[in-house]
Amino acid sequence: MSDEARLLAELHAARALMRAPAPAPRIGHAALWAHATRAGGGPVDLAVVRALRTDPDTARRYRILLAAQSIAYAPLAAAALDGALLRRRVGPFALEILEGTPPLLILRGAEARPPRTIEAWLGDAAVRLDLPPPVEGAIVLALDPVVPEAVELGWMLRDPGSAVFLL
């Protein structure tokens, strides 16, 4: 092979490497754990969020961490629509969405330790909200249309393909 042909082949290979997307940086377990244990509405590490949305292996590892620390979770929940009321089970808890203005998320369960946070995943979208303390055994959260995270949570909980984690 002549020098010109070799140089042309090297330039072609270099261009192909430049066009190929760079592999996502590997997110460590500590960063995933910090993201899994963060408070709802708190700051997030954008590198972790980007990796969760673009790297299926990182998303799988993160969901394993969430499942390990959660009180209850449903990787795919069975949902049933009953008129204006949506019901679904997540472990020992019953989640209901009562349609109204605003819609209400009602969470009931007989656990000794009530969940403090709910996180839902659908595809590469995720939302996390803090839950109020229970009143007479039920946690009630208004899915206020003014709060984008609450609207997204309600939308995700209505989809039977979403994963739900109660932390």
PDB file of C-alpha atoms in Angstrom:
ATOM      1  CA  MET A   1       0.000   0.000   0.000  1.00  0.00           C
ATOM      2  CA  SER A   2       1.390   3.391  -0.934  1.00  0.00           C
ATOM      3  CA  ASP A   3       1.894   6.175   1.597  1.00  0.00           C
ATOM      4  CA  GLU A   4      -0.918   8.193   0.019  1.00  0.00           C
ATOM      5  CA  ALA A   5      -3.341   5.289   0.251  1.00  0.00           C
ATOM      6  CA  ARG A   6      -2.323   4.597   3.862  1.00  0.00           C
ATOM      7  CA  LEU A   7      -2.769   8.289   4.768  1.00  0.00           C
ATOM      8  CA  LEU A   8      -6.182   8.325   3.081  1.00  0.00           C
ATOM      9  CA  ALA A   9      -7.232   5.186   4.985  1.00  0.00           C
ATOM     10  CA  GLU A  10      -6.058   6.700   8.291  1.00  0.00           C
ATOM     11  CA  LEU A  11      -7.958   9.929   7.592  1.00  0.00           C
ATOM     12  CA  HIS A  12     -11.095   7.945   6.748  1.00  0.00           C
ATOM     13  CA  ALA A  13     -10.766   5.933  10.003  1.00  0.00           C
ATOM     14  CA  ALA A  14     -10.190   9.118  12.026  1.00  0.00           C
ATOM     15  CA  ARG A  15     -13.325  10.719  10.537  1.00  0.00           C
ATOM     16  CA  ALA A  16     -15.359   7.628  11.387  1.00  0.00           C
ATOM     17  CA  LEU A  17     -14.105   7.767  14.988  1.00  0.00           C
ATOM     18  CA  MET A  18     -14.918  11.468  15.238  1.00  0.00           C
ATOM     19  CA  ARG A  19     -18.494  10.860  14.051  1.00  0.00           C
ATOM     20  CA  ALA A  20     -19.113   7.960  16.426  1.00  0.00           C
ATOM     21  CA  PRO A  21     -20.754   9.045  19.666  1.00  0.00           C
ATOM     22  CA  ALA A  22     -18.453   9.021  22.651  1.00  0.00           C
ATOM     23  CA  PRO A  23     -19.278   6.323  25.182  1.00  0.00           C
ATOM     24  CA  ALA A  24     -21.084   7.656  28.207  1.00  0.00           C
ATOM     25  CA  PRO A  25     -18.854   7.985  31.255  1.00  0.00           C
ATOM     26  CA  ARG A  26     -19.432   5.172  33.731  1.00  0.00           C
ATOM     27  CA  ILE A  27     -21.361   6.426  36.742  1.00  0.00           C
ATOM     28  CA  GLY A  28     -20.137   4.871  39.983  1.00  0.00           C
ATOM     29  CA  HIS A  29     -22.255   3.252  42.664  1.00  0.00           C
ATOM     30  CA  ALA A  30     -21.659   6.150  45.060  1.00  0.00           C
ATOM     31  CA  ALA A  31     -23.098   8.670  42.598  1.00  0.00           C
ATOM     32  CA  LEU A  32     -26.089   6.408  41.908  1.00  0.00           C
ATOM     33  CA  TRP A  33     -26.654   5.911  45.645  1.00  0.00           C
ATOM     34  CA  ALA A  34     -26.502   9.675  46.266  1.00  0.00           C
ATOM     35  CA  HIS A  35     -29.068  10.167  43.492  1.00  0.00           C
ATOM     36  CA  ALA A  36     -31.311   7.384  44.847  1.00  0.00           C
ATOM     37  CA  THR A  37     -31.295   8.790  48.395  1.00  0.00           C
ATOM     38  CA  ARG A  38     -31.735  12.478  47.518  1.00  0.00           C
ATOM     39  CA  ALA A  39     -34.686  14.457  48.788  1.00  0.00           C
ATOM     40  CA  GLY A  40     -37.532  15.048  46.362  1.00  0.00           C
ATOM     41  CA  GLY A  41     -37.230  18.415  44.670  1.00  0.00           C
ATOM     42  CA  GLY A  42     -33.581  18.714  45.711  1.00  0.00           C
ATOM     43  CA  PRO A  43     -30.586  19.343  43.464  1.00  0.00           C
ATOM     44  CA  VAL A  44     -29.518  16.572  41.111  1.00  0.00           C
ATOM     45  CA  ASP A  45     -26.253  15.643  39.433  1.00  0.00           C
ATOM     46  CA  LEU A  46     -26.894  16.261  35.747  1.00  0.00           C
ATOM     47  CA  ALA A  47     -24.234  13.723  34.706  1.00  0.00           C
ATOM     48  CA  VAL A  48     -26.182  11.031  36.592  1.00  0.00           C
ATOM     49  CA  VAL A  49     -29.503  12.132  35.062  1.00  0.00           C
ATOM     50  CA  ARG A  50     -27.965  12.108  31.567  1.00  0.00           C
ATOM     51  CA  ALA A  51     -26.520   8.628  32.139  1.00  0.00           C
ATOM     52  CA  LEU A  52     -29.867   7.342  33.449  1.00  0.00           C
ATOM     53  CA  ARG A  53     -31.613   8.562  30.294  1.00  0.00           C
ATOM     54  CA  THR A  54     -29.016   7.408  27.773  1.00  0.00           C
ATOM     55  CA  ASP A  55     -27.396   4.283  29.226  1.00  0.00           C
ATOM     56  CA  PRO A  56     -29.722   1.304  29.833  1.00  0.00           C
ATOM     57  CA  ASP A  57     -27.134  -0.404  32.069  1.00  0.00           C
ATOM     58  CA  THR A  58     -26.892   2.629  34.359  1.00  0.00           C
ATOM     59  CA  ALA A  59     -30.705   2.886  34.502  1.00  0.00           C
ATOM     60  CA  ARG A  60     -30.932  -0.827  35.391  1.00  0.00           C
ATOM     61  CA  ARG A  61     -28.327  -0.460  38.165  1.00  0.00           C
ATOM     62  CA  TYR A  62     -30.162   2.605  39.519  1.00  0.00           C
ATOM     63  CA  ARG A  63     -33.516   0.801  39.619  1.00  0.00           C
ATOM     64  CA  ILE A  64     -31.877  -2.077  41.512  1.00  0.00           C
ATOM     65  CA  LEU A  65     -30.646   0.445  44.116  1.00  0.00           C
ATOM     66  CA  LEU A  66     -34.115   2.005  44.333  1.00  0.00           C
ATOM     67  CA  ALA A  67     -35.765  -1.393  44.754  1.00  0.00           C
ATOM     68  CA  ALA A  68     -33.280  -2.337  47.488  1.00  0.00           C
ATOM     69  CA  GLN A  69     -34.053   0.713  49.603  1.00  0.00           C
ATOM     70  CA  SER A  70     -37.776   1.026  48.876  1.00  0.00           C
ATOM     71  CA  ILE A  71     -40.585   0.031  51.195  1.00  0.00           C
ATOM     72  CA  ALA A  72     -42.526  -1.245  48.175  1.00  0.00           C
ATOM     73  CA  TYR A  73     -42.069  -1.152  44.432  1.00  0.00           C
ATOM     74  CA  ALA A  74     -43.740  -2.350  41.271  1.00  0.00           C
ATOM     75  CA  PRO A  75     -41.532  -2.646  38.175  1.00  0.00           C
ATOM     76  CA  LEU A  76     -44.687  -2.880  36.051  1.00  0.00           C
ATOM     77  CA  ALA A  77     -47.887  -2.265  37.934  1.00  0.00           C
ATOM     78  CA  ALA A  78     -51.237  -3.742  37.119  1.00  0.00           C
ATOM     79  CA  ALA A  79     -53.677  -0.884  36.853  1.00  0.00           C
ATOM     80  CA  ALA A  80     -57.435  -0.881  36.631  1.00  0.00           C
ATOM     81  CA  LEU A  81     -59.575   2.045  35.638  1.00  0.00           C
ATOM     82  CA  ASP A  82     -62.853   2.213  37.494  1.00  0.00           C
ATOM     83  CA  GLY A  83     -64.828   5.211  36.253  1.00  0.00           C
ATOM     84  CA  ALA A  84     -63.108   8.402  37.383  1.00  0.00           C
ATOM     85  CA  LEU A  85     -60.999   6.534  39.927  1.00  0.00           C
ATOM     86  CA  LEU A  86     -57.669   4.897  39.093  1.00  0.00           C
ATOM     87  CA  ARG A  87     -56.441   2.152  41.416  1.00  0.00           C
ATOM     88  CA  ARG A  88     -53.217   0.213  41.476  1.00  0.00           C
ATOM     89  CA  ARG A  89     -51.274  -1.907  43.940  1.00  0.00           C
ATOM     90  CA  VAL A  90     -47.644  -1.315  44.815  1.00  0.00           C
ATOM     91  CA  GLY A  91     -46.641  -4.032  47.246  1.00  0.00           C
ATOM     92  CA  PRO A  92     -48.879  -3.754  50.320  1.00  0.00           C
ATOM     93  CA  PHE A  93     -50.027  -0.264  49.321  1.00  0.00           C
ATOM     94  CA  ALA A  94     -53.063   0.802  47.326  1.00  0.00           C
ATOM     95  CA  LEU A  95     -52.664   3.922  45.186  1.00  0.00           C
ATOM     96  CA  GLU A  96     -55.787   5.698  43.988  1.00  0.00           C
ATOM     97  CA  ILE A  97     -56.148   8.786  41.854  1.00  0.00           C
ATOM     98  CA  LEU A  98     -59.398  10.580  42.507  1.00  0.00           C
ATOM     99  CA  GLU A  99     -60.206  12.841  39.559  1.00  0.00           C
ATOM    100  CA  GLY A 100     -61.231  16.334  40.494  1.00  0.00           C
ATOM    101  CA  THR A 101     -59.832  19.824  40.693  1.00  0.00           C
ATOM    102  CA  PRO A 102     -57.036  19.127  41.444  1.00  0.00           C
ATOM    103  CA  PRO A 103     -56.732  15.339  41.160  1.00  0.00           C
ATOM    104  CA  LEU A 104     -55.758  13.658  44.429  1.00  0.00           C
ATOM    105  CA  LEU A 105     -53.316  10.805  44.924  1.00  0.00           C
ATOM    106  CA  ILE A 106     -54.444   8.694  47.893  1.00  0.00           C
ATOM    107  CA  LEU A 107     -52.008   6.123  49.234  1.00  0.00           C
ATOM    108  CA  ARG A 108     -53.164   3.558  51.798  1.00  0.00           C
ATOM    109  CA  GLY A 109     -51.215   0.746  53.417  1.00  0.00           C
ATOM    110  CA  ALA A 110     -50.693  -1.019  56.695  1.00  0.00           C
ATOM    111  CA  GLU A 111     -46.921  -0.617  56.902  1.00  0.00           C
ATOM    112  CA  ALA A 112     -45.344   0.393  60.208  1.00  0.00           C
ATOM    113  CA  ARG A 113     -43.139   2.903  58.382  1.00  0.00           C
ATOM    114  CA  PRO A 114     -45.067   4.988  55.849  1.00  0.00           C
ATOM    115  CA  PRO A 115     -43.262   6.013  52.646  1.00  0.00           C
ATOM    116  CA  ARG A 116     -41.789   9.506  52.577  1.00  0.00           C
ATOM    117  CA  THR A 117     -41.120   9.713  48.836  1.00  0.00           C
ATOM    118  CA  ILE A 118     -42.599   8.350  45.624  1.00  0.00           C
ATOM    119  CA  GLU A 119     -40.611   7.924  42.414  1.00  0.00           C
ATOM    120  CA  ALA A 120     -42.101   6.829  39.102  1.00  0.00           C
ATOM    121  CA  TRP A 121     -40.332   5.796  35.898  1.00  0.00           C
ATOM    122  CA  LEU A 122     -41.787   5.480  32.429  1.00  0.00           C
ATOM    123  CA  GLY A 123     -39.300   4.882  29.649  1.00  0.00           C
ATOM    124  CA  ASP A 124     -36.461   7.314  30.288  1.00  0.00           C
ATOM    125  CA  ALA A 125     -38.627   9.830  32.161  1.00  0.00           C
ATOM    126  CA  ALA A 126     -38.588   9.896  35.944  1.00  0.00           C
ATOM    127  CA  VAL A 127     -40.225  12.026  38.599  1.00  0.00           C
ATOM    128  CA  ARG A 128     -39.772  12.076  42.373  1.00  0.00           C
ATOM    129  CA  LEU A 129     -41.972  13.831  44.935  1.00  0.00           C
ATOM    130  CA  ASP A 130     -41.934  13.947  48.713  1.00  0.00           C
ATOM    131  CA  LEU A 131     -45.077  12.632  50.374  1.00  0.00           C
ATOM    132  CA  PRO A 132     -46.811  14.295  53.312  1.00  0.00           C
ATOM    133  CA  PRO A 133     -47.216  12.343  56.557  1.00  0.00           C
ATOM    134  CA  PRO A 134     -50.246  10.049  56.755  1.00  0.00           C
ATOM    135  CA  VAL A 135     -53.478  11.230  58.325  1.00  0.00           C
ATOM    136  CA  GLU A 136     -55.623   8.426  59.760  1.00  0.00           C
ATOM    137  CA  GLY A 137     -53.701   5.829  57.739  1.00  0.00           C
ATOM    138  CA  ALA A 138     -53.882   7.594  54.358  1.00  0.00           C
ATOM    139  CA  ILE A 139     -51.420   9.840  52.561  1.00  0.00           C
ATOM    140  CA  VAL A 140     -53.120  12.424  50.359  1.00  0.00           C
ATOM    141  CA  LEU A 141     -51.164  14.379  47.760  1.00  0.00           C
ATOM    142  CA  ALA A 142     -52.773  16.949  45.472  1.00  0.00           C
ATOM    143  CA  LEU A 143     -51.628  16.523  41.865  1.00  0.00           C
ATOM    144  CA  ASP A 144     -51.806  20.268  41.348  1.00  0.00           C
ATOM    145  CA  PRO A 145     -51.721  21.298  37.655  1.00  0.00           C
ATOM    146  CA  VAL A 146     -49.515  24.256  38.618  1.00  0.00           C
ATOM    147  CA  VAL A 147     -46.727  21.871  39.727  1.00  0.00           C
ATOM    148  CA  PRO A 148     -45.207  20.191  36.634  1.00  0.00           C
ATOM    149  CA  GLU A 149     -43.756  17.279  38.644  1.00  0.00           C
ATOM    150  CA  ALA A 150     -47.162  16.507  40.159  1.00  0.00           C
ATOM    151  CA  VAL A 151     -48.825  16.504  36.725  1.00  0.00           C
ATOM    152  CA  GLU A 152     -46.101  14.217  35.363  1.00  0.00           C
ATOM    153  CA  LEU A 153     -46.449  11.879  38.362  1.00  0.00           C
ATOM    154  CA  GLY A 154     -50.203  11.606  37.803  1.00  0.00           C
ATOM    155  CA  TRP A 155     -49.659  10.899  34.109  1.00  0.00           C
ATOM    156  CA  MET A 156     -47.083   8.185  34.903  1.00  0.00           C
ATOM    157  CA  LEU A 157     -49.224   6.536  37.603  1.00  0.00           C
ATOM    158  CA  ARG A 158     -52.100   6.232  35.122  1.00  0.00           C
ATOM    159  CA  ASP A 159     -49.878   4.232  32.738  1.00  0.00           C
ATOM    160  CA  PRO A 160     -49.665   0.513  33.659  1.00  0.00           C
ATOM    161  CA  GLY A 161     -46.185   0.324  32.088  1.00  0.00           C
ATOM    162  CA  SER A 162     -44.651   2.677  34.644  1.00  0.00           C
ATOM    163  CA  ALA A 163     -42.457   1.540  37.503  1.00  0.00           C
ATOM    164  CA  VAL A 164     -43.314   2.929  40.951  1.00  0.00           C
ATOM    165  CA  PHE A 165     -41.020   3.041  43.987  1.00  0.00           C
ATOM    166  CA  LEU A 166     -42.226   4.013  47.471  1.00  0.00           C
ATOM    167  CA  LEU A 167     -39.253   5.108  49.542  1.00  0.00           C
TER     168      LEU A 167
END
